[in-house]
Coordinates of N, CA and C in Angstrom, one line a residue:
M1 N 11.8 -74.8 56.5 CA 10.8 -75.4 56.1 C 10.3 -77.1 56.5
K2 N 9.0 -77.1 56.9 CA 8.2 -78.3 57.1 C 8.5 -79.2 56.7
D3 N 8.6 -80.2 56.0 CA 8.3 -81.3 55.4 C 7.0 -81.6 55.4
T4 N 5.9 -81.9 54.4 CA 4.4 -82.1 54.2 C 4.8 -83.4 53.2
L5 N 4.0 -84.8 53.9 CA 3.6 -85.6 53.3 C 2.5 -85.7 52.1
F6 N 2.5 -85.3 51.6 CA 1.0 -85.6 50.0 C 0.8 -87.1 50.2
L7 N -0.2 -87.4 50.4 CA -0.8 -88.9 49.7 C -1.4 -88.5 48.3
R8 N -1.0 -89.6 47.7 CA -1.5 -89.9 46.5 C -2.7 -90.0 46.4
P9 N -4.2 -90.1 46.0 CA -4.7 -90.8 45.8 C -5.2 -92.4 46.1
E10 N -4.3 -93.4 45.4 CA -3.9 -94.7 45.4 C -3.6 -95.0 47.0
E11 N -2.6 -94.2 47.9 CA -1.9 -94.3 48.8 C -3.5 -94.2 50.1
E12 N -4.3 -93.4 49.6 CA -5.3 -93.4 50.8 C -6.3 -94.1 51.0
M13 N -6.2 -95.1 49.9 CA -7.5 -96.1 49.6 C -7.2 -97.3 49.1
D14 N -7.9 -98.4 49.1 CA -7.6 -99.8 48.5 C -8.0 -99.6 47.3
F15 N -8.2 -99.7 46.1 CA -8.3 -100.3 45.0 C -7.6 -101.3 44.0
I16 N -8.2 -101.7 43.0 CA -7.3 -102.1 41.7 C -7.5 -101.5 40.9
P17 N -6.4 -101.3 39.9 CA -6.3 -100.2 39.1 C -6.8 -101.1 37.7
I18 N -7.7 -100.0 36.6 CA -8.1 -100.3 35.6 C -7.6 -100.4 34.2
I19 N -7.0 -100.9 34.0 CA -5.8 -100.6 32.6 C -6.9 -100.9 31.4
P20 N -6.8 -99.7 30.7 CA -7.8 -99.7 29.6 C -7.0 -100.7 28.5
L21 N -7.8 -101.3 27.5 CA -7.0 -102.3 26.3 C -7.8 -101.7 25.4
N22 N -6.3 -101.6 24.7 CA -6.0 -101.1 23.2 C -7.0 -102.4 22.4
E23 N -7.8 -102.0 21.9 CA -8.6 -102.2 21.2 C -7.9 -103.0 19.7
N24 N -6.9 -102.4 19.6 CA -6.3 -102.7 18.1 C -5.0 -104.1 18.2
D25 N -4.5 -104.3 19.7 CA -4.0 -105.0 20.3 C -4.8 -106.8 20.6
S26 N -6.0 -106.5 20.5 CA -6.6 -108.0 21.3 C -7.6 -108.2 19.7
D27 N -7.0 -109.6 19.5 CA -7.9 -110.3 18.1 C -7.3 -109.8 16.7
N28 N -6.4 -108.7 16.6 CA -5.3 -108.3 15.3 C -6.6 -108.1 14.5
G29 N -7.7 -106.8 14.9 CA -8.2 -106.7 14.4 C -9.6 -107.7 13.9
Q30 N -9.5 -108.6 14.0 CA -10.5 -110.0 13.6 C -11.6 -109.9 14.9
E31 N -12.9 -109.8 14.6 CA -14.1 -110.1 15.4 C -14.2 -111.3 15.7
T32 N -14.7 -111.4 16.8 CA -15.1 -112.4 17.9 C -16.2 -113.1 17.7
A33 N -16.5 -114.4 17.2 CA -17.8 -114.7 17.2 C -18.2 -114.9 18.7
I34 N -19.5 -114.8 19.0 CA -20.0 -114.5 20.3 C -20.9 -116.1 20.0
P35 N -20.5 -116.8 21.8 CA -21.4 -118.3 21.5 C -22.8 -118.1 21.4
S36 N -23.6 -118.8 21.5 CA -25.3 -118.8 21.9 C -25.3 -118.8 23.3
T37 N -24.2 -119.9 24.2 CA -24.0 -120.1 25.5 C -22.7 -119.7 25.7
L38 N -22.8 -119.5 27.1 CA -21.1 -119.1 28.1 C -21.4 -119.5 29.3
P39 N -20.0 -119.6 29.8 CA -19.9 -120.1 31.1 C -20.1 -118.1 32.1
L40 N -21.3 -118.7 33.1 CA -21.6 -117.5 33.7 C -20.7 -117.2 35.1
L41 N -19.9 -115.9 35.5 CA -19.0 -115.4 36.8 C -20.1 -114.4 37.0
P42 N -20.8 -114.9 38.4 CA -21.3 -114.0 39.1 C -20.4 -113.2 39.8
L43 N -19.9 -112.1 40.0 CA -18.9 -111.2 40.5 C -19.6 -110.4 42.1
R44 N -19.0 -110.5 43.2 CA -19.2 -109.4 44.5 C -18.9 -108.3 44.5
N45 N -19.6 -107.6 44.0 CA -18.7 -106.0 44.6 C -18.1 -105.3 43.8
T46 N -18.3 -105.6 42.2 CA -17.1 -105.8 41.1 C -18.0 -105.1 39.9
V47 N -18.0 -104.6 39.5 CA -18.6 -104.4 37.9 C -17.6 -104.7 36.9
L48 N -17.5 -105.3 36.1 CA -16.4 -105.3 34.6 C -17.1 -104.3 33.4
F49 N -16.2 -103.7 33.1 CA -16.5 -103.0 32.0 C -15.8 -103.4 31.0
P50 N -17.1 -103.2 30.0 CA -16.0 -103.3 28.2 C -14.9 -102.9 28.3
G51 N -14.1 -103.7 27.9 CA -12.8 -102.7 27.4 C -11.7 -102.4 28.3
V52 N -12.1 -103.1 29.7 CA -10.9 -103.2 30.7 C -10.6 -104.4 30.9
V53 N -9.1 -104.3 31.5 CA -8.6 -105.3 31.8 C -8.7 -105.0 33.5
L54 N -9.0 -106.2 34.2 CA -9.3 -106.3 35.7 C -9.2 -108.0 36.1
P55 N -7.9 -107.8 37.3 CA -7.9 -109.2 37.7 C -8.9 -109.2 39.0
I56 N -9.4 -110.9 38.1 CA -10.8 -110.8 38.8 C -10.0 -112.5 39.8
T57 N -10.5 -112.5 41.3 CA -9.9 -113.7 42.0 C -11.3 -114.3 42.1
V58 N -11.2 -115.5 41.7 CA -12.7 -116.4 42.0 C -11.9 -117.5 42.9
G59 N -13.3 -117.7 43.8 CA -13.2 -118.9 44.5 C -13.9 -119.9 45.1
R60 N -15.0 -119.3 44.0 CA -16.7 -120.8 44.8 C -16.3 -122.0 43.3
D61 N -16.3 -123.0 43.8 CA -16.2 -124.1 43.0 C -17.1 -124.0 41.9
K62 N -18.1 -123.5 41.8 CA -18.7 -122.9 40.6 C -18.0 -122.7 39.6
S63 N -17.6 -121.4 40.2 CA -17.1 -120.1 39.4 C -15.6 -120.4 38.7
I64 N -14.7 -121.5 39.7 CA -13.5 -122.0 39.1 C -13.7 -123.1 38.3
K65 N -15.1 -123.9 37.8 CA -15.2 -124.2 36.7 C -16.0 -123.8 35.4
A66 N -16.1 -122.5 36.0 CA -16.9 -121.9 34.6 C -15.5 -121.0 33.9
V67 N -14.5 -120.8 34.9 CA -13.8 -120.0 34.4 C -12.2 -121.2 33.3
N68 N -12.6 -122.3 34.4 CA -11.6 -123.3 33.9 C -12.2 -123.9 32.0
D69 N -13.4 -123.9 32.3 CA -13.8 -124.4 31.1 C -13.7 -123.2 30.0
A70 N -14.1 -122.1 30.4 CA -13.3 -121.0 29.3 C -12.4 -121.1 29.0
Y71 N -11.4 -121.1 29.3 CA -10.0 -120.9 29.3 C -9.6 -121.8 28.0
K72 N -10.6 -123.1 28.6 CA -10.1 -124.4 27.2 C -10.5 -124.1 26.3
A73 N -11.9 -123.5 26.3 CA -12.5 -123.6 25.1 C -12.2 -122.0 24.4
D74 N -12.8 -121.2 24.1 CA -12.9 -120.1 23.6 C -12.1 -118.5 24.5
K75 N -12.3 -119.0 25.6 CA -11.5 -118.3 26.8 C -12.8 -117.0 26.7
L76 N -14.0 -116.7 26.8 CA -15.2 -116.3 26.8 C -16.2 -116.4 28.0
V77 N -16.4 -115.3 28.6 CA -17.2 -115.8 29.9 C -18.0 -114.4 30.0
G78 N -19.0 -114.7 30.6 CA -20.1 -114.1 30.9 C -20.3 -113.2 32.3
V79 N -19.8 -112.0 32.5 CA -19.8 -111.8 34.4 C -20.6 -110.7 34.4
V80 N -21.5 -110.5 35.8 CA -21.8 -110.5 35.8 C -21.9 -110.1 37.2
A81 N -22.8 -108.6 37.5 CA -22.6 -108.6 39.1 C -23.9 -109.1 40.5
Q82 N -23.2 -109.6 41.2 CA -24.5 -109.9 41.8 C -25.0 -108.6 42.8
K83 N -26.5 -108.8 43.1 CA -27.1 -108.0 43.3 C -26.7 -107.6 45.1
D84 N -26.5 -108.7 46.1 CA -26.7 -109.0 47.3 C -25.0 -109.4 47.6
S85 N -23.8 -109.2 47.8 CA -22.4 -110.1 47.7 C -22.8 -110.9 48.7
D86 N -23.7 -110.9 50.0 CA -23.6 -112.1 50.6 C -24.2 -113.3 50.4
V87 N -24.6 -113.3 49.2 CA -25.4 -114.3 48.7 C -24.3 -115.8 47.5
E88 N -24.4 -116.9 48.9 CA -23.0 -117.7 48.7 C -23.4 -118.4 47.7
D89 N -24.5 -118.8 46.6 CA -24.9 -119.3 45.5 C -25.5 -118.8 45.1
P90 N -25.6 -117.7 44.4 CA -26.7 -117.0 43.7 C -27.5 -117.8 42.5
T91 N -28.7 -117.4 42.5 CA -29.4 -117.4 41.1 C -29.7 -116.8 40.2
I92 N -29.7 -117.1 39.1 CA -30.5 -115.7 37.8 C -31.2 -114.6 38.8
S93 N -31.8 -114.9 39.3 CA -32.5 -113.2 40.0 C -31.7 -112.7 41.6
D94 N -30.5 -112.9 41.4 CA -29.8 -112.7 42.9 C -28.6 -111.9 41.8
L95 N -29.1 -111.6 40.2 CA -27.7 -111.2 39.5 C -28.9 -109.9 38.7
E96 N -27.5 -109.1 38.3 CA -27.7 -107.8 37.2 C -28.4 -108.0 36.2
D97 N -29.5 -107.3 35.4 CA -30.0 -107.6 34.4 C -28.7 -107.2 33.6
I98 N -27.7 -106.6 33.5 CA -27.0 -106.8 32.4 C -25.8 -106.6 32.8
G99 N -24.9 -107.4 32.1 CA -23.5 -107.8 32.3 C -22.5 -107.9 30.5
T100 N -21.3 -108.1 31.1 CA -20.0 -108.1 30.0 C -19.5 -109.7 29.6
I101 N -19.4 -109.7 28.5 CA -19.0 -110.7 28.2 C -17.5 -110.2 27.8
A102 N -16.8 -111.6 28.6 CA -14.8 -111.1 29.1 C -14.7 -112.3 28.4
R103 N -13.1 -111.6 28.1 CA -11.7 -112.5 27.5 C -11.1 -113.1 28.9
I104 N -11.1 -114.4 28.9 CA -10.0 -114.3 29.9 C -8.0 -114.7 29.2
V105 N -7.4 -113.6 29.5 CA -6.3 -112.7 29.2 C -5.5 -114.2 30.0
K106 N -5.6 -114.4 31.3 CA -4.5 -115.3 32.1 C -5.1 -116.0 32.8
L107 N -4.8 -117.3 33.4 CA -5.5 -118.3 34.4 C -4.6 -118.1 35.1
I108 N -4.6 -118.0 36.4 CA -3.1 -118.4 37.9 C -4.1 -119.3 38.5
K109 N -3.5 -120.3 38.8 CA -3.9 -121.0 40.0 C -2.9 -120.7 41.3
M110 N -3.8 -119.8 42.4 CA -3.0 -120.0 43.7 C -3.3 -120.8 44.5
P111 N -2.3 -121.2 45.1 CA -1.8 -121.4 46.0 C -3.4 -122.2 47.5
D112 N -4.0 -121.3 47.4 CA -5.3 -121.5 48.1 C -6.3 -122.3 48.0
G113 N -6.0 -122.7 46.6 CA -6.6 -123.3 46.1 C -7.8 -122.3 45.0
G114 N -7.8 -121.2 45.0 CA -8.4 -120.3 44.2 C -8.0 -119.9 43.1
T115 N -8.5 -119.3 42.4 CA -8.0 -118.8 41.0 C -7.8 -117.4 40.4
T116 N -7.3 -116.8 40.1 CA -7.0 -115.6 39.1 C -7.0 -115.5 38.0
V117 N -7.9 -114.8 37.7 CA -8.1 -114.5 35.9 C -8.1 -113.1 35.1

């Protein structure tokens, strides 16, 4: 019998695993008050959905400042996808109309100066 290699989907493509967040684990059942203003984190080629834990690498100076400020405060940040990932300094018109309010679970400073949240 000939040995056959079966590839699983994750071996065939690059992707980041999406881990659903157990709603009972966060905030111990308490509702979080949403502030009237939030730091905004534009994402290139990524959409963050509510209730999902997703590692995000942040490299732009403004974005690093936004996640650092949010992490020091209430850990909440507004996350919005960019319409065009080639835009380096997006304005409000470069962002999608709908985003997600996210909680920063962990902040890791990388050796290259970037940050992963």
